[in-house]
Amino acid sequence: MGENRMSHTGKKGTNGGTPGDRRGSKQEADFKTEILKMFAEIKQSQNNLEHKLEQVDNKIGKMDKKMDETVNEIKGQIKEVFRRTQLTEEGLKRTRLELKDMKRDKERIKVEVMDLNKAQEEMKDIIAMNELRQKEVNLRLRAVPEIQNENIKEKLIIELAEWMGISAEEMAKNVQNAFRMRVKTTRVKKFTGDCLITFKDKEMRNRILQRNREKRLNIGGNYIVIFKDIPIRLLKRRDSYKRLAQTLKKNKIEFRWEFPEGLSFTYRGKRHRLSSQEETGKFLRKYKELKVEANGAEGAEGGLPEEPGKEEGEEGGEGGSDEEVEEEEEEEPANL
């Protein structure tokens, strides 16, 4: 027994301890290994973190540098924009001054053009009035039947002489010329053109107008409308007065056309002469009791008169519609 114990004790000393001791030593070694491994991993993580921080620092440095460059570039652009803005403002100031000068020039030119137009209109009126004086010995006869190869001068002399109750020889002495006028619109509508007759003086013309008020001329079954020969320009000047003319006609007020424009009449015992649109409007506003026509263009001029030989308050009538006189082409007289 004693030997066995010694043997067992000696065996313990030889193997370095009991199994429990050996297990503890192994666990301690494993623990140390784990600790070392953890330290190594921590060290590696620290190195990685330091590397990443270094990369971040580098990136931040690059970004700072780039931001500085961008800021400097923006500052340069702002300076350039400011410089251009100043140039633009200076240009705008010059442009405003130029526009003011142009506006003054425009107003000056406008006034000059208005004066020139006014002078031209006055000159045209003078020419038209001179033409009117030249046409004072003329009469226009509408609806005269047309036959082929007619001698219109001889025909009118005979018809007028019979109508006036005088000899053809006496009428021929007073007639200087007569011919039929060709009008494009009348050819399209298959109407006969007006006949223009020129007398040697106003006496016979006035006698015919007087006779026309008493009895209408009839040629070949047609009642003839007799007009004074009025220049187209003066006829067109009546356009703005047609509403008033129709109003006067509807209210049975006799009126007379004035030259170069306007009309005159007596109303409420007072003589009125209206020669502008302003005067016309003022008159109609003042005398509201008149039956104002909304569409006064029709019937104020041209067409057949309501009473034989009388056209819109004017002796013998005048002109005709604008459509009929605008495109006239004079035919050479058959007999001079």
Tab-separated table of C-alpha atoms in Angstrom:
chain	number	residue	atom	x	y	z
A	1	MET	CA	0.000	0.000	0.000
A	2	GLY	CA	2.755	2.361	0.934
A	3	GLU	CA	4.519	1.634	-2.287
A	4	ASN	CA	1.384	2.251	-4.267
A	5	ARG	CA	0.911	5.660	-2.667
A	6	MET	CA	4.473	6.589	-3.368
A	7	SER	CA	4.120	5.342	-6.841
A	8	HIS	CA	1.014	7.443	-7.321
A	9	THR	CA	2.653	10.498	-5.791
A	10	GLY	CA	5.674	10.113	-7.911
A	11	LYS	CA	3.493	9.832	-10.990
A	12	LYS	CA	1.769	13.119	-10.141
A	13	GLY	CA	5.034	14.905	-9.875
A	14	THR	CA	6.187	13.424	-13.109
A	15	ASN	CA	3.104	14.505	-15.157
A	16	GLY	CA	2.932	18.082	-13.685
A	17	GLY	CA	-0.265	17.829	-11.731
A	18	THR	CA	-3.660	16.355	-11.721
A	19	PRO	CA	-5.985	16.256	-14.757
A	20	GLY	CA	-7.956	19.125	-13.310
A	21	ASP	CA	-4.828	21.209	-13.170
A	22	ARG	CA	-4.029	20.328	-16.731
A	23	ARG	CA	-7.504	21.378	-17.895
A	24	GLY	CA	-7.134	24.737	-16.133
A	25	SER	CA	-3.806	25.402	-17.783
A	26	LYS	CA	-5.241	24.651	-21.213
A	27	GLN	CA	-8.199	26.953	-20.678
A	28	GLU	CA	-5.866	29.687	-19.535
A	29	ALA	CA	-3.763	29.217	-22.647
A	30	ASP	CA	-6.838	29.315	-24.863
A	31	PHE	CA	-8.022	32.452	-23.104
A	32	LYS	CA	-4.706	34.131	-23.649
A	33	THR	CA	-4.823	33.118	-27.274
A	34	GLU	CA	-8.283	34.612	-27.640
A	35	ILE	CA	-7.150	37.776	-25.890
A	36	LEU	CA	-4.185	38.077	-28.213
A	37	LYS	CA	-6.411	37.418	-31.179
A	38	MET	CA	-8.832	40.107	-30.020
A	39	PHE	CA	-5.957	42.547	-29.499
A	40	ALA	CA	-4.775	41.742	-32.994
A	41	GLU	CA	-8.247	42.336	-34.429
A	42	ILE	CA	-8.588	45.562	-32.457
A	43	LYS	CA	-5.196	46.649	-33.713
A	44	GLN	CA	-6.216	45.781	-37.250
A	45	SER	CA	-9.513	47.648	-36.843
A	46	GLN	CA	-7.624	50.596	-35.428
A	47	ASN	CA	-5.266	50.534	-38.384
A	48	ASN	CA	-8.206	50.298	-40.793
A	49	LEU	CA	-9.962	53.143	-39.022
A	50	GLU	CA	-6.844	55.268	-39.116
A	51	HIS	CA	-6.501	54.481	-42.819
A	52	LYS	CA	-10.106	55.431	-43.468
A	53	LEU	CA	-9.713	58.590	-41.420
A	54	GLU	CA	-6.665	59.417	-43.467
A	55	GLN	CA	-8.666	58.844	-46.662
A	56	VAL	CA	-11.484	61.017	-45.314
A	57	ASP	CA	-8.982	63.721	-44.419
A	58	ASN	CA	-7.568	63.518	-47.922
A	59	LYS	CA	-11.034	63.755	-49.439
A	60	ILE	CA	-11.944	66.659	-47.180
A	61	GLY	CA	-8.723	68.356	-48.165
A	62	LYS	CA	-9.477	67.837	-51.834
A	63	MET	CA	-13.051	69.062	-51.310
A	64	ASP	CA	-11.789	72.131	-49.466
A	65	LYS	CA	-9.413	72.828	-52.310
A	66	LYS	CA	-12.136	72.300	-54.883
A	67	MET	CA	-14.545	74.460	-52.902
A	68	ASP	CA	-11.937	77.196	-52.742
A	69	GLU	CA	-11.452	76.936	-56.484
A	70	THR	CA	-15.232	76.959	-57.026
A	71	VAL	CA	-15.673	79.946	-54.715
A	72	ASN	CA	-12.918	81.802	-56.533
A	73	GLU	CA	-14.493	80.905	-59.865
A	74	ILE	CA	-17.923	82.057	-58.653
A	75	LYS	CA	-16.395	85.287	-57.396
A	76	GLY	CA	-14.879	85.803	-60.820
A	77	GLN	CA	-18.206	85.081	-62.492
A	78	ILE	CA	-19.987	87.455	-60.107
A	79	LYS	CA	-17.497	90.164	-60.978
A	80	GLU	CA	-18.059	89.487	-64.677
A	81	VAL	CA	-21.840	89.541	-64.207
A	82	PHE	CA	-21.559	92.782	-62.270
A	83	ARG	CA	-19.412	94.264	-65.024
A	84	ARG	CA	-21.867	93.152	-67.693
A	85	THR	CA	-24.776	94.436	-65.609
A	86	GLN	CA	-23.147	97.833	-65.430
A	87	LEU	CA	-22.595	97.781	-69.182
A	88	THR	CA	-26.232	96.737	-69.697
A	89	GLU	CA	-27.502	99.525	-67.451
A	90	GLU	CA	-25.379	102.027	-69.305
A	91	GLY	CA	-26.716	100.639	-72.592
A	92	LEU	CA	-30.287	100.897	-71.294
A	93	LYS	CA	-29.715	104.493	-70.293
A	94	ARG	CA	-28.428	105.268	-73.765
A	95	THR	CA	-31.360	103.374	-75.284
A	96	ARG	CA	-33.857	105.323	-73.162
A	97	LEU	CA	-32.313	108.571	-74.292
A	98	GLU	CA	-32.376	107.395	-77.904
A	99	LEU	CA	-36.023	106.316	-77.507
A	100	LYS	CA	-36.906	109.739	-76.132
A	101	ASP	CA	-35.196	111.340	-79.102
A	102	MET	CA	-36.967	108.932	-81.463
A	103	LYS	CA	-40.303	109.674	-79.789
A	104	ARG	CA	-39.748	113.397	-80.208
A	105	ASP	CA	-38.765	112.822	-83.838
A	106	LYS	CA	-41.827	110.613	-84.316
A	107	GLU	CA	-44.148	113.268	-82.912
A	108	ARG	CA	-42.483	115.904	-85.056
A	109	ILE	CA	-42.760	113.725	-88.170
A	110	LYS	CA	-46.367	112.893	-87.261
A	111	VAL	CA	-47.219	116.579	-87.076
A	112	GLU	CA	-45.416	117.203	-90.354
A	113	VAL	CA	-47.250	114.293	-92.019
A	114	MET	CA	-50.590	115.542	-90.677
A	115	ASP	CA	-49.826	119.010	-91.997
A	116	LEU	CA	-48.774	117.504	-95.318
A	117	ASN	CA	-51.920	115.354	-95.505
A	118	LYS	CA	-54.030	118.358	-94.621
A	119	ALA	CA	-52.333	120.377	-97.344
A	120	GLN	CA	-52.852	117.528	-99.810
A	121	GLU	CA	-56.528	117.234	-98.870
A	122	GLU	CA	-56.953	120.970	-99.254
A	123	MET	CA	-55.243	120.799	-102.637
A	124	LYS	CA	-57.504	117.913	-103.685
A	125	ASP	CA	-60.514	119.939	-102.562
A	126	ILE	CA	-59.318	122.897	-104.609
A	127	ILE	CA	-58.908	120.639	-107.641
A	128	ALA	CA	-62.341	119.072	-107.039
A	129	MET	CA	-63.971	122.485	-106.670
A	130	ASN	CA	-62.291	123.629	-109.866
A	131	GLU	CA	-63.558	120.465	-111.555
A	132	LEU	CA	-67.033	121.200	-110.174
A	133	ARG	CA	-66.966	124.668	-111.707
A	134	GLN	CA	-65.965	123.133	-115.023
A	135	LYS	CA	-68.860	120.676	-114.744
A	136	GLU	CA	-71.453	123.303	-113.863
A	137	VAL	CA	-72.713	123.177	-117.455
A	138	ASN	CA	-73.065	119.362	-117.385
A	139	LEU	CA	-76.022	117.126	-116.627
A	140	ARG	CA	-76.127	113.352	-116.231
A	141	LEU	CA	-79.149	111.480	-117.530
A	142	ARG	CA	-79.788	108.012	-116.164
A	143	ALA	CA	-81.901	105.199	-117.673
A	144	VAL	CA	-81.808	106.530	-121.241
A	145	PRO	CA	-82.585	103.519	-123.507
A	146	GLU	CA	-79.600	102.425	-125.576
A	147	ILE	CA	-79.794	101.238	-129.186
A	148	GLN	CA	-77.078	99.965	-131.466
A	149	ASN	CA	-75.149	102.565	-133.477
A	150	GLU	CA	-77.051	105.365	-131.777
A	151	ASN	CA	-76.280	109.043	-132.253
A	152	ILE	CA	-76.804	109.931	-128.618
A	153	LYS	CA	-76.220	113.658	-129.061
A	154	GLU	CA	-78.862	113.998	-131.755
A	155	LYS	CA	-81.225	111.734	-129.829
A	156	LEU	CA	-80.942	113.781	-126.622
A	157	ILE	CA	-81.348	117.086	-128.481
A	158	ILE	CA	-84.614	115.902	-130.047
A	159	GLU	CA	-85.987	114.387	-126.813
A	160	LEU	CA	-85.032	117.383	-124.666
A	161	ALA	CA	-86.403	119.882	-127.198
A	162	GLU	CA	-89.756	118.111	-127.339
A	163	TRP	CA	-89.873	117.836	-123.539
A	164	MET	CA	-88.944	121.510	-123.071
A	165	GLY	CA	-91.392	122.666	-125.752
A	166	ILE	CA	-88.749	124.317	-127.935
A	167	SER	CA	-87.362	123.589	-131.372
A	168	ALA	CA	-84.566	121.085	-131.922
A	169	GLU	CA	-82.530	123.861	-133.566
A	170	GLU	CA	-82.705	126.013	-130.436
A	171	MET	CA	-81.710	123.083	-128.250
A	172	ALA	CA	-78.835	122.187	-130.601
A	173	LYS	CA	-77.473	125.734	-130.285
A	174	ASN	CA	-77.224	125.286	-126.516
A	175	VAL	CA	-75.718	121.769	-126.522
A	176	GLN	CA	-71.955	121.618	-126.852
A	177	ASN	CA	-71.491	117.864	-126.552
A	178	ALA	CA	-73.196	114.647	-125.426
A	179	PHE	CA	-72.080	111.040	-125.056
A	180	ARG	CA	-72.887	107.873	-123.155
A	181	MET	CA	-70.592	106.847	-120.304
A	182	ARG	CA	-69.497	103.252	-119.946
A	183	VAL	CA	-69.427	101.814	-116.431
A	184	LYS	CA	-68.008	98.382	-115.615
A	185	THR	CA	-70.614	97.659	-112.957
A	186	THR	CA	-73.463	98.569	-115.276
A	187	ARG	CA	-72.153	96.262	-118.001
A	188	VAL	CA	-72.105	93.401	-115.515
A	189	LYS	CA	-75.660	94.190	-114.407
A	190	LYS	CA	-76.742	94.794	-118.020
A	191	PHE	CA	-77.857	98.345	-117.281
A	192	THR	CA	-77.331	101.232	-119.655
A	193	GLY	CA	-74.632	103.744	-118.842
A	194	ASP	CA	-75.448	107.332	-117.903
A	195	CYS	CA	-75.496	109.967	-120.612
A	196	LEU	CA	-73.460	113.113	-120.063
A	197	ILE	CA	-74.599	116.250	-121.820
A	198	THR	CA	-72.583	119.485	-121.827
A	199	PHE	CA	-74.252	122.833	-122.469
A	200	LYS	CA	-72.606	126.005	-123.672
A	201	ASP	CA	-73.721	127.867	-120.549
A	202	LYS	CA	-75.691	127.334	-117.336
A	203	GLU	CA	-78.893	128.947	-118.591
A	204	MET	CA	-80.206	125.932	-120.505
A	205	ARG	CA	-79.011	123.571	-117.786
A	206	ASN	CA	-80.986	125.518	-115.165
A	207	ARG	CA	-84.071	125.600	-117.386
A	208	ILE	CA	-83.909	121.809	-117.705
A	209	LEU	CA	-83.575	121.407	-113.930
A	210	GLN	CA	-86.576	123.679	-113.419
A	211	ARG	CA	-88.593	121.707	-115.964
A	212	ASN	CA	-87.528	118.469	-114.265
A	213	ARG	CA	-89.173	119.655	-111.038
A	214	GLU	CA	-92.421	120.202	-112.911
A	215	LYS	CA	-92.489	117.138	-115.135
A	216	ARG	CA	-90.185	114.158	-115.468
A	217	LEU	CA	-88.534	113.386	-118.764
A	218	ASN	CA	-89.690	110.141	-120.388
A	219	ILE	CA	-87.676	108.553	-123.197
A	220	GLY	CA	-88.823	105.309	-124.780
A	221	GLY	CA	-91.084	104.518	-121.833
A	222	ASN	CA	-88.317	105.103	-119.234
A	223	TYR	CA	-88.518	107.900	-116.692
A	224	ILE	CA	-85.139	109.612	-116.797
A	225	VAL	CA	-83.320	110.642	-113.635
A	226	ILE	CA	-81.393	113.886	-114.110
A	227	PHE	CA	-78.346	114.610	-111.971
A	228	LYS	CA	-75.892	117.423	-111.692
A	229	ASP	CA	-72.391	116.285	-112.648
A	230	ILE	CA	-70.480	116.199	-109.341
A	231	PRO	CA	-66.799	115.099	-109.013
A	232	ILE	CA	-66.392	111.711	-107.333
A	233	ARG	CA	-64.295	113.155	-104.495
A	234	LEU	CA	-67.083	115.531	-103.488
A	235	LEU	CA	-69.632	112.714	-103.670
A	236	LYS	CA	-67.515	110.586	-101.338
A	237	ARG	CA	-67.264	113.468	-98.886
A	238	ARG	CA	-71.018	113.065	-98.391
A	239	ASP	CA	-70.723	109.551	-96.950
A	240	SER	CA	-70.461	110.744	-93.349
A	241	TYR	CA	-73.589	112.901	-93.782
A	242	LYS	CA	-75.881	110.261	-95.283
A	243	ARG	CA	-77.375	109.326	-91.919
A	244	LEU	CA	-78.308	112.955	-91.298
A	245	ALA	CA	-79.590	113.330	-94.870
A	246	GLN	CA	-81.851	110.305	-94.423
A	247	THR	CA	-83.049	111.672	-91.079
A	248	LEU	CA	-83.940	115.016	-92.655
A	249	LYS	CA	-85.716	113.238	-95.480
A	250	LYS	CA	-87.765	111.080	-93.094
A	251	ASN	CA	-88.736	114.211	-91.179
A	252	LYS	CA	-89.664	115.951	-94.474
A	253	ILE	CA	-87.029	118.651	-94.083
A	254	GLU	CA	-85.645	119.947	-97.369
A	255	PHE	CA	-81.869	120.272	-97.465
A	256	ARG	CA	-79.129	121.235	-99.855
A	257	TRP	CA	-75.688	119.674	-100.279
A	258	GLU	CA	-72.815	122.099	-99.719
A	259	PHE	CA	-69.336	122.037	-101.220
A	260	PRO	CA	-66.752	120.744	-100.656
A	261	GLU	CA	-68.754	118.966	-97.933
A	262	GLY	CA	-71.723	119.313	-95.628
A	263	LEU	CA	-75.348	120.241	-96.073
A	264	SER	CA	-77.644	123.131	-95.186
A	265	PHE	CA	-81.317	123.283	-94.221
A	266	THR	CA	-83.834	125.240	-92.212
A	267	TYR	CA	-85.208	123.783	-88.980
A	268	ARG	CA	-87.363	125.552	-86.391
A	269	GLY	CA	-87.014	128.788	-88.298
A	270	LYS	CA	-83.214	128.705	-88.093
A	271	ARG	CA	-80.820	128.117	-90.970
A	272	HIS	CA	-78.272	125.382	-90.265
A	273	ARG	CA	-75.112	124.613	-92.209
A	274	LEU	CA	-73.232	121.538	-91.009
A	275	SER	CA	-69.797	120.951	-92.501
A	276	SER	CA	-68.185	118.442	-90.122
A	277	GLN	CA	-69.051	115.219	-88.333
A	278	GLU	CA	-68.723	117.009	-84.989
A	279	GLU	CA	-71.327	119.586	-85.999
A	280	THR	CA	-73.608	116.820	-87.293
A	281	GLY	CA	-73.389	114.845	-84.041
A	282	LYS	CA	-73.954	117.979	-81.974
A	283	PHE	CA	-77.061	118.853	-83.994
A	284	LEU	CA	-78.586	115.372	-83.630
A	285	ARG	CA	-77.901	115.348	-79.884
A	286	LYS	CA	-79.507	118.754	-79.480
A	287	TYR	CA	-82.645	117.994	-81.492
A	288	LYS	CA	-83.476	114.545	-80.184
A	289	GLU	CA	-87.087	114.839	-81.330
A	290	LEU	CA	-85.973	114.138	-84.909
A	291	LYS	CA	-86.579	110.592	-86.051
A	292	VAL	CA	-82.976	109.552	-86.441
A	293	GLU	CA	-82.414	106.733	-88.913
A	294	ALA	CA	-80.172	103.904	-87.692
A	295	ASN	CA	-79.050	103.044	-91.216
A	296	GLY	CA	-79.186	106.306	-93.053
A	297	ALA	CA	-76.969	105.451	-95.992
A	298	GLU	CA	-79.709	104.070	-98.191
A	299	GLY	CA	-81.808	106.550	-100.043
A	300	ALA	CA	-79.835	109.607	-98.947
A	301	GLU	CA	-78.225	109.779	-102.338
A	302	GLY	CA	-78.643	107.997	-105.643
A	303	GLY	CA	-81.589	105.897	-106.806
A	304	LEU	CA	-84.928	107.199	-107.955
A	305	PRO	CA	-86.346	110.271	-106.212
A	306	GLU	CA	-89.662	110.034	-104.453
A	307	GLU	CA	-91.054	113.063	-106.249
A	308	PRO	CA	-90.708	113.628	-109.996
A	309	GLY	CA	-87.667	115.725	-110.799
A	310	LYS	CA	-86.520	116.129	-107.210
A	311	GLU	CA	-83.620	114.328	-105.569
A	312	GLU	CA	-83.073	114.596	-101.809
A	313	GLY	CA	-83.814	118.303	-101.430
A	314	GLU	CA	-81.375	119.202	-104.207
A	315	GLU	CA	-82.555	120.666	-107.462
A	316	GLY	CA	-82.357	118.092	-110.189
A	317	GLY	CA	-80.452	115.600	-108.052
A	318	GLU	CA	-76.710	115.043	-108.032
A	319	GLY	CA	-74.202	112.404	-108.942
A	320	GLY	CA	-75.512	108.941	-108.271
A	321	SER	CA	-74.309	106.104	-106.063
A	322	ASP	CA	-70.600	105.675	-105.415
A	323	GLU	CA	-70.652	102.200	-106.911
A	324	GLU	CA	-71.956	103.567	-110.173
A	325	VAL	CA	-69.500	106.431	-110.530
A	326	GLU	CA	-66.280	104.875	-109.235
A	327	GLU	CA	-65.364	102.882	-112.331
A	328	GLU	CA	-66.562	105.132	-115.116
A	329	GLU	CA	-64.908	104.947	-118.494
A	330	GLU	CA	-65.824	107.808	-120.767
A	331	GLU	CA	-66.732	106.914	-124.299
A	332	GLU	CA	-65.635	109.268	-127.016
A	333	PRO	CA	-68.557	111.425	-128.155
A	334	ALA	CA	-70.359	110.223	-131.231
A	335	ASN	CA	-70.674	113.752	-132.576
A	336	LEU	CA	-68.363	116.569	-131.613
